[in-house]
Amino acid sequence: MSARLLLLGGTSEALRLARRLGPETIYSLAGLGRVPDDLACRVRVGGFGGVEGLAAFIDRESIELLLDLTHPYAAQISHNAARAAELAGVPCWALRRPGWQPRADDDWREVDDWDGLTRALAPFQRPLFTSGREPLAHLHQIPAHQHWTVRCLQAEPAPPRAEVIGARGPFSLDEERALFARICCDVLVSKNSGSASTEPKLQVARELGLPVLLLRRPQLPVVAREFAEPDALWAALAVGWR
Ligand code: NAP
């Protein structure tokens, strides 16, 4: 591929695509996770400075196509990408991974925000949070009848009725079973990322008959082309975008 692509990453699909692309592609990461050092494409790390910064980067680097393969809950960068592509006059294509769907016997409850989550959690005692770092800001508000387990990328000291586990997935079904058993989990809190690699925890909740509280997905912008499957995006790239 000879033309310039800007690939916005932060997901396993983005990394898989970056591994297929050469030096004419710039692979961009926010810098929160691991930065690979074995790619043939160029890697850059850190924010662009909002919509204008991203549009200026697209101009400066003569980018012809913007690829948004960021996480479904990373709404800010997806909105910035759509707007910056418009400003810079290049197409934006996005991978919009579908969310998980409950099975007939699943007890999944969607919540809009932290307040909704707090209300939905009230009847439970041993929640497992796998929804990122947000709960860490509320560790001082744990109700007296609850003990929280928060799993996120980096551990940090926790107050007495909490445990913060720093761990990077994916986690196997057996690892998830062992965690649920060890912490006596009675409810799971998760984003609805839709990724197969983070699905085993839902299977364990199902096996144990536990409810799952899912944070509602954010609205994402409509862009020139949207793909539900990485393979469809790869195939379209092979055909071209001009
Ligand atoms: P966000 O709120 O949508 O974006 C915050 C800011 O981070 C953006 O405005 C942008 O800064 C910068 N940014 C985000 N992705 C970037 C990228 N690929 N390249 C360069 N800058 C980027 O994002 P977030 O929810 O904090 O997530 C940050 C990153 O982690 C994303 O790349 C996302 O794909 C990944 N991730 C997120 C989640 C999640 O649950 N949110 C889960 C797994 C992975 P500027 O405005 O300065 O350009």
Tab-separated table of C-alpha atoms and ligand atoms in Angstrom:
chain	number	residue	atom	x	y	z
A	1	MET	CA	0.000	0.000	0.000
A	2	SER	CA	1.665	3.274	-1.045
A	3	ALA	CA	-0.688	5.977	0.208
A	4	ARG	CA	-0.789	7.427	3.679
A	5	LEU	CA	-3.184	6.124	6.286
A	6	LEU	CA	-3.645	7.407	9.801
A	7	LEU	CA	-4.813	4.563	12.004
A	8	LEU	CA	-6.243	5.544	15.385
A	9	GLY	CA	-5.687	2.617	17.704
A	10	GLY	CA	-6.311	1.398	21.211
A	11	THR	CA	-7.948	-1.950	20.381
A	12	SER	CA	-6.707	-5.415	19.464
A	13	GLU	CA	-8.216	-5.022	15.981
A	14	ALA	CA	-6.186	-1.841	15.430
A	15	LEU	CA	-2.984	-3.593	16.461
A	16	ARG	CA	-3.752	-6.503	14.137
A	17	LEU	CA	-4.263	-4.063	11.270
A	18	ALA	CA	-1.125	-2.101	12.178
A	19	ARG	CA	0.848	-5.360	11.919
A	20	ARG	CA	-0.252	-5.695	8.297
A	21	LEU	CA	0.636	-2.158	7.229
A	22	GLY	CA	3.914	-0.624	6.111
A	23	PRO	CA	5.815	2.634	6.685
A	24	GLU	CA	3.278	4.738	4.790
A	25	THR	CA	0.848	4.171	7.678
A	26	ILE	CA	0.958	6.123	10.901
A	27	TYR	CA	-0.411	4.165	13.842
A	28	SER	CA	-1.529	6.501	16.615
A	29	LEU	CA	-1.964	5.562	20.272
A	30	ALA	CA	-3.178	7.655	23.177
A	31	GLY	CA	-0.333	6.315	25.310
A	32	LEU	CA	-2.296	4.618	28.087
A	33	GLY	CA	-1.382	1.074	27.114
A	34	ARG	CA	1.579	-0.818	25.766
A	35	VAL	CA	3.346	0.728	22.757
A	36	PRO	CA	4.570	-1.963	20.343
A	37	ASP	CA	8.135	-1.624	19.073
A	38	ASP	CA	8.086	-4.302	16.396
A	39	LEU	CA	5.862	-2.748	13.716
A	40	ALA	CA	6.769	-1.860	10.147
A	41	CYS	CA	4.441	1.157	10.209
A	42	ARG	CA	5.241	4.443	11.967
A	43	VAL	CA	3.992	4.690	15.548
A	44	ARG	CA	3.144	7.958	17.276
A	45	VAL	CA	1.936	8.348	20.847
A	46	GLY	CA	-0.205	10.992	22.571
A	47	GLY	CA	-3.117	13.311	21.838
A	48	PHE	CA	-3.264	15.598	18.807
A	49	GLY	CA	-4.691	18.573	20.677
A	50	GLY	CA	-8.373	18.215	19.818
A	51	VAL	CA	-10.119	18.471	16.447
A	52	GLU	CA	-7.944	21.270	15.099
A	53	GLY	CA	-4.751	19.505	16.127
A	54	LEU	CA	-5.859	16.301	14.431
A	55	ALA	CA	-6.950	18.140	11.258
A	56	ALA	CA	-3.578	19.917	11.147
A	57	PHE	CA	-1.765	16.585	11.592
A	58	ILE	CA	-3.766	15.080	8.710
A	59	ASP	CA	-2.739	18.032	6.478
A	60	ARG	CA	0.881	18.041	7.561
A	61	GLU	CA	1.360	14.313	7.011
A	62	SER	CA	-0.609	14.254	3.736
A	63	ILE	CA	-2.964	11.652	5.150
A	64	GLU	CA	-5.431	10.317	2.588
A	65	LEU	CA	-7.632	8.172	4.805
A	66	LEU	CA	-8.372	8.273	8.514
A	67	LEU	CA	-9.152	4.942	10.156
A	68	ASP	CA	-10.912	5.023	13.508
A	69	LEU	CA	-10.320	1.710	15.256
A	70	THR	CA	-10.562	3.116	18.757
A	71	HIS	CA	-12.550	1.510	21.561
A	72	PRO	CA	-16.374	1.841	21.395
A	73	TYR	CA	-16.304	3.812	24.682
A	74	ALA	CA	-13.580	6.227	23.489
A	75	ALA	CA	-16.218	8.629	22.201
A	76	GLN	CA	-14.142	11.803	22.323
A	77	ILE	CA	-11.490	10.660	19.867
A	78	SER	CA	-14.151	9.186	17.543
A	79	HIS	CA	-16.031	12.503	17.445
A	80	ASN	CA	-12.745	14.355	16.954
A	81	ALA	CA	-11.821	11.985	14.114
A	82	ALA	CA	-15.111	12.484	12.280
A	83	ARG	CA	-14.906	16.278	12.563
A	84	ALA	CA	-11.190	16.527	11.755
A	85	ALA	CA	-11.594	14.352	8.654
A	86	GLU	CA	-14.365	16.687	7.503
A	87	LEU	CA	-12.189	19.756	8.115
A	88	ALA	CA	-9.203	18.203	6.355
A	89	GLY	CA	-11.312	16.897	3.453
A	90	VAL	CA	-10.369	13.221	3.807
A	91	PRO	CA	-12.662	10.224	4.358
A	92	CYS	CA	-12.953	8.628	7.781
A	93	TRP	CA	-13.692	4.922	8.045
A	94	ALA	CA	-14.513	3.335	11.355
A	95	LEU	CA	-14.732	-0.100	12.863
A	96	ARG	CA	-17.939	-0.046	14.916
A	97	ARG	CA	-17.793	-3.294	16.833
A	98	PRO	CA	-21.327	-4.464	17.723
A	99	GLY	CA	-22.169	-4.809	21.408
A	100	TRP	CA	-22.763	-8.133	23.161
A	101	GLN	CA	-26.345	-9.372	23.194
A	102	PRO	CA	-27.851	-11.102	26.233
A	103	ARG	CA	-29.089	-14.681	26.019
A	104	ALA	CA	-32.608	-15.553	27.155
A	105	ASP	CA	-31.574	-16.437	30.714
A	106	ASP	CA	-29.079	-13.576	31.193
A	107	ASP	CA	-29.880	-10.884	33.746
A	108	TRP	CA	-28.229	-7.837	32.154
A	109	ARG	CA	-29.180	-4.352	33.346
A	110	GLU	CA	-28.052	-1.246	31.472
A	111	VAL	CA	-27.082	1.892	33.386
A	112	ASP	CA	-26.482	5.367	31.979
A	113	ASP	CA	-23.875	6.778	34.306
A	114	TRP	CA	-22.227	6.544	37.709
A	115	ASP	CA	-25.376	7.618	39.618
A	116	GLY	CA	-27.441	4.975	37.831
A	117	LEU	CA	-24.774	2.405	38.556
A	118	THR	CA	-24.714	3.305	42.244
A	119	ARG	CA	-28.491	2.820	42.461
A	120	ALA	CA	-28.381	-0.482	40.568
A	121	LEU	CA	-25.578	-1.746	42.832
A	122	ALA	CA	-27.440	-1.027	46.081
A	123	PRO	CA	-28.847	-4.574	46.615
A	124	PHE	CA	-25.441	-6.236	46.135
A	125	GLN	CA	-22.479	-6.793	48.428
A	126	ARG	CA	-19.501	-7.993	46.390
A	127	PRO	CA	-19.359	-6.227	43.005
A	128	LEU	CA	-16.541	-6.857	40.554
A	129	PHE	CA	-15.818	-3.756	38.459
A	130	THR	CA	-14.214	-4.423	35.082
A	131	SER	CA	-15.241	-1.071	33.614
A	132	GLY	CA	-12.032	0.945	33.837
A	133	ARG	CA	-10.713	3.417	36.374
A	134	GLU	CA	-13.899	5.347	37.196
A	135	PRO	CA	-14.655	3.365	40.408
A	136	LEU	CA	-11.249	4.376	41.802
A	137	ALA	CA	-12.510	7.930	42.184
A	138	HIS	CA	-15.368	6.621	44.376
A	139	LEU	CA	-13.494	4.267	46.709
A	140	HIS	CA	-14.215	6.635	49.613
A	141	GLN	CA	-17.970	6.227	48.970
A	142	ILE	CA	-18.261	2.439	49.276
A	143	PRO	CA	-21.516	1.712	51.147
A	144	ALA	CA	-21.046	-0.004	54.517
A	145	HIS	CA	-22.567	-3.293	53.294
A	146	GLN	CA	-20.303	-3.578	50.228
A	147	HIS	CA	-16.808	-4.755	49.366
A	148	TRP	CA	-15.550	-3.720	45.926
A	149	THR	CA	-13.092	-5.447	43.657
A	150	VAL	CA	-11.862	-3.164	40.882
A	151	ARG	CA	-9.831	-4.681	38.060
A	152	CYS	CA	-8.036	-2.155	35.886
A	153	LEU	CA	-4.675	-1.798	34.142
A	154	GLN	CA	-2.777	-0.448	37.141
A	155	ALA	CA	-3.159	-1.418	40.774
A	156	GLU	CA	-3.193	1.192	43.483
A	157	PRO	CA	-3.586	1.160	47.255
A	158	ALA	CA	-7.174	0.516	48.311
A	159	PRO	CA	-9.150	1.292	51.474
A	160	PRO	CA	-10.167	-1.638	53.763
A	161	ARG	CA	-13.399	-2.642	51.976
A	162	ALA	CA	-11.859	-2.703	48.514
A	163	GLU	CA	-9.292	-4.498	46.422
A	164	VAL	CA	-7.761	-2.972	43.317
A	165	ILE	CA	-6.294	-5.534	40.946
A	166	GLY	CA	-3.885	-4.286	38.305
A	167	ALA	CA	-4.018	-6.714	35.406
A	168	ARG	CA	-4.006	-6.624	31.639
A	169	GLY	CA	-6.287	-9.057	29.799
A	170	PRO	CA	-7.308	-11.101	28.027
A	171	PHE	CA	-8.335	-13.443	30.840
A	172	SER	CA	-9.262	-17.050	30.190
A	173	LEU	CA	-12.516	-18.625	31.306
A	174	ASP	CA	-10.690	-20.507	34.072
A	175	GLU	CA	-8.940	-17.354	35.282
A	176	GLU	CA	-12.284	-15.553	35.421
A	177	ARG	CA	-13.932	-18.469	37.240
A	178	ALA	CA	-11.143	-18.427	39.825
A	179	LEU	CA	-11.456	-14.668	40.358
A	180	PHE	CA	-15.254	-14.735	40.768
A	181	ALA	CA	-14.916	-17.589	43.297
A	182	ARG	CA	-12.081	-15.972	45.267
A	183	ILE	CA	-13.826	-12.631	45.731
A	184	CYS	CA	-17.332	-14.167	46.212
A	185	CYS	CA	-18.613	-11.880	43.460
A	186	ASP	CA	-22.391	-11.329	43.456
A	187	VAL	CA	-22.621	-8.835	40.556
A	188	LEU	CA	-20.430	-7.916	37.588
A	189	VAL	CA	-19.997	-4.343	36.310
A	190	SER	CA	-18.757	-4.003	32.746
A	191	LYS	CA	-18.733	-1.919	29.617
A	192	ASN	CA	-20.411	-3.545	26.638
A	193	SER	CA	-17.239	-3.628	24.590
A	194	GLY	CA	-18.420	-6.447	22.330
A	195	SER	CA	-14.931	-7.933	22.170
A	196	ALA	CA	-14.616	-11.715	22.155
A	197	SER	CA	-11.408	-11.412	24.155
A	198	THR	CA	-13.177	-9.868	27.159
A	199	GLU	CA	-16.291	-12.071	26.988
A	200	PRO	CA	-15.304	-14.929	29.361
A	201	LYS	CA	-16.332	-12.888	32.422
A	202	LEU	CA	-19.883	-12.751	31.017
A	203	GLN	CA	-19.846	-16.504	30.597
A	204	VAL	CA	-18.847	-16.913	34.252
A	205	ALA	CA	-21.627	-14.546	35.392
A	206	ARG	CA	-24.006	-16.679	33.294
A	207	GLU	CA	-22.756	-19.935	34.844
A	208	LEU	CA	-23.221	-18.498	38.335
A	209	GLY	CA	-26.585	-16.869	37.548
A	210	LEU	CA	-25.221	-13.424	38.482
A	211	PRO	CA	-26.602	-10.112	37.212
A	212	VAL	CA	-24.420	-7.930	34.989
A	213	LEU	CA	-24.615	-4.144	35.120
A	214	LEU	CA	-23.566	-2.737	31.756
A	215	LEU	CA	-22.621	0.876	31.186
A	216	ARG	CA	-24.566	2.160	28.205
A	217	ARG	CA	-22.532	2.650	25.050
A	218	PRO	CA	-21.855	6.265	24.048
A	219	GLN	CA	-23.232	7.689	20.798
A	220	LEU	CA	-20.605	7.672	18.062
A	221	PRO	CA	-20.588	9.856	14.960
A	222	VAL	CA	-21.627	8.638	11.534
A	223	VAL	CA	-18.621	8.519	9.199
A	224	ALA	CA	-18.082	7.827	5.499
A	225	ARG	CA	-17.879	4.043	5.931
A	226	GLU	CA	-18.537	1.886	8.957
A	227	PHE	CA	-17.623	-1.755	9.351
A	228	ALA	CA	-18.893	-4.213	11.949
A	229	GLU	CA	-16.138	-6.743	11.236
A	230	PRO	CA	-12.408	-6.181	10.823
A	231	ASP	CA	-12.293	-8.529	7.830
A	232	ALA	CA	-14.772	-6.323	5.949
A	233	LEU	CA	-12.579	-3.306	6.645
A	234	TRP	CA	-9.409	-5.129	5.540
A	235	ALA	CA	-11.185	-6.158	2.303
A	236	ALA	CA	-12.344	-2.595	1.596
A	237	LEU	CA	-8.822	-1.273	2.190
A	238	ALA	CA	-7.459	-3.734	-0.315
A	239	VAL	CA	-9.895	-2.375	-2.929
A	240	GLY	CA	-8.941	1.263	-2.151
A	241	TRP	CA	-10.650	4.452	-1.034
A	242	ARG	CA	-10.217	7.017	-3.803
B	1	NAP	P1	-11.258	9.425	24.620
B	1	NAP	O1	-11.859	9.900	25.889
B	1	NAP	O2	-12.163	9.214	23.459
B	1	NAP	O3	-10.108	10.421	24.130
B	1	NAP	C1	-9.476	11.320	25.008
B	1	NAP	C2	-8.320	11.946	24.275
B	1	NAP	O4	-7.233	11.029	24.166
B	1	NAP	C3	-8.630	12.338	22.850
B	1	NAP	O5	-9.328	13.558	22.777
B	1	NAP	C4	-7.241	12.402	22.253
B	1	NAP	O6	-6.543	13.561	22.674
B	1	NAP	C5	-6.556	11.241	22.938
B	1	NAP	N1	-6.637	9.990	22.164
B	1	NAP	C6	-7.517	8.958	22.293
B	1	NAP	N2	-7.227	7.964	21.442
B	1	NAP	C7	-6.148	8.372	20.750
B	1	NAP	C8	-5.355	7.782	19.734
B	1	NAP	N3	-5.620	6.553	19.247
B	1	NAP	N4	-4.293	8.496	19.243
B	1	NAP	C9	-4.006	9.718	19.739
B	1	NAP	N5	-4.713	10.327	20.713
B	1	NAP	C10	-5.763	9.655	21.215
B	1	NAP	O7	-10.443	8.096	24.873
B	1	NAP	P2	-10.321	7.173	26.182
B	1	NAP	O8	-11.649	6.562	26.459
B	1	NAP	O9	-9.594	7.943	27.240
B	1	NAP	O10	-9.380	6.035	25.608
B	1	NAP	C11	-8.029	6.339	25.319
B	1	NAP	C12	-7.500	5.264	24.379
B	1	NAP	O11	-7.628	3.980	24.996
B	1	NAP	C13	-8.260	5.213	23.064
B	1	NAP	O12	-7.306	5.166	22.023
B	1	NAP	C14	-9.072	3.947	23.134
B	1	NAP	O13	-9.161	3.299	21.873
B	1	NAP	C15	-8.315	3.101	24.146
B	1	NAP	N6	-9.219	2.297	24.989
B	1	NAP	C16	-10.252	2.869	25.624
B	1	NAP	C17	-11.095	2.111	26.400
B	1	NAP	C18	-12.279	2.721	27.085
B	1	NAP	O14	-13.023	1.965	27.746
B	1	NAP	N7	-12.513	4.020	26.971
B	1	NAP	C19	-10.863	0.732	26.539
B	1	NAP	C20	-9.777	0.165	25.873
B	1	NAP	C21	-8.957	0.953	25.104
B	1	NAP	P3	-6.507	14.889	21.796
B	1	NAP	O15	-7.869	15.500	21.905
B	1	NAP	O16	-5.420	15.699	22.435
B	1	NAP	O17	-6.182	14.472	20.389
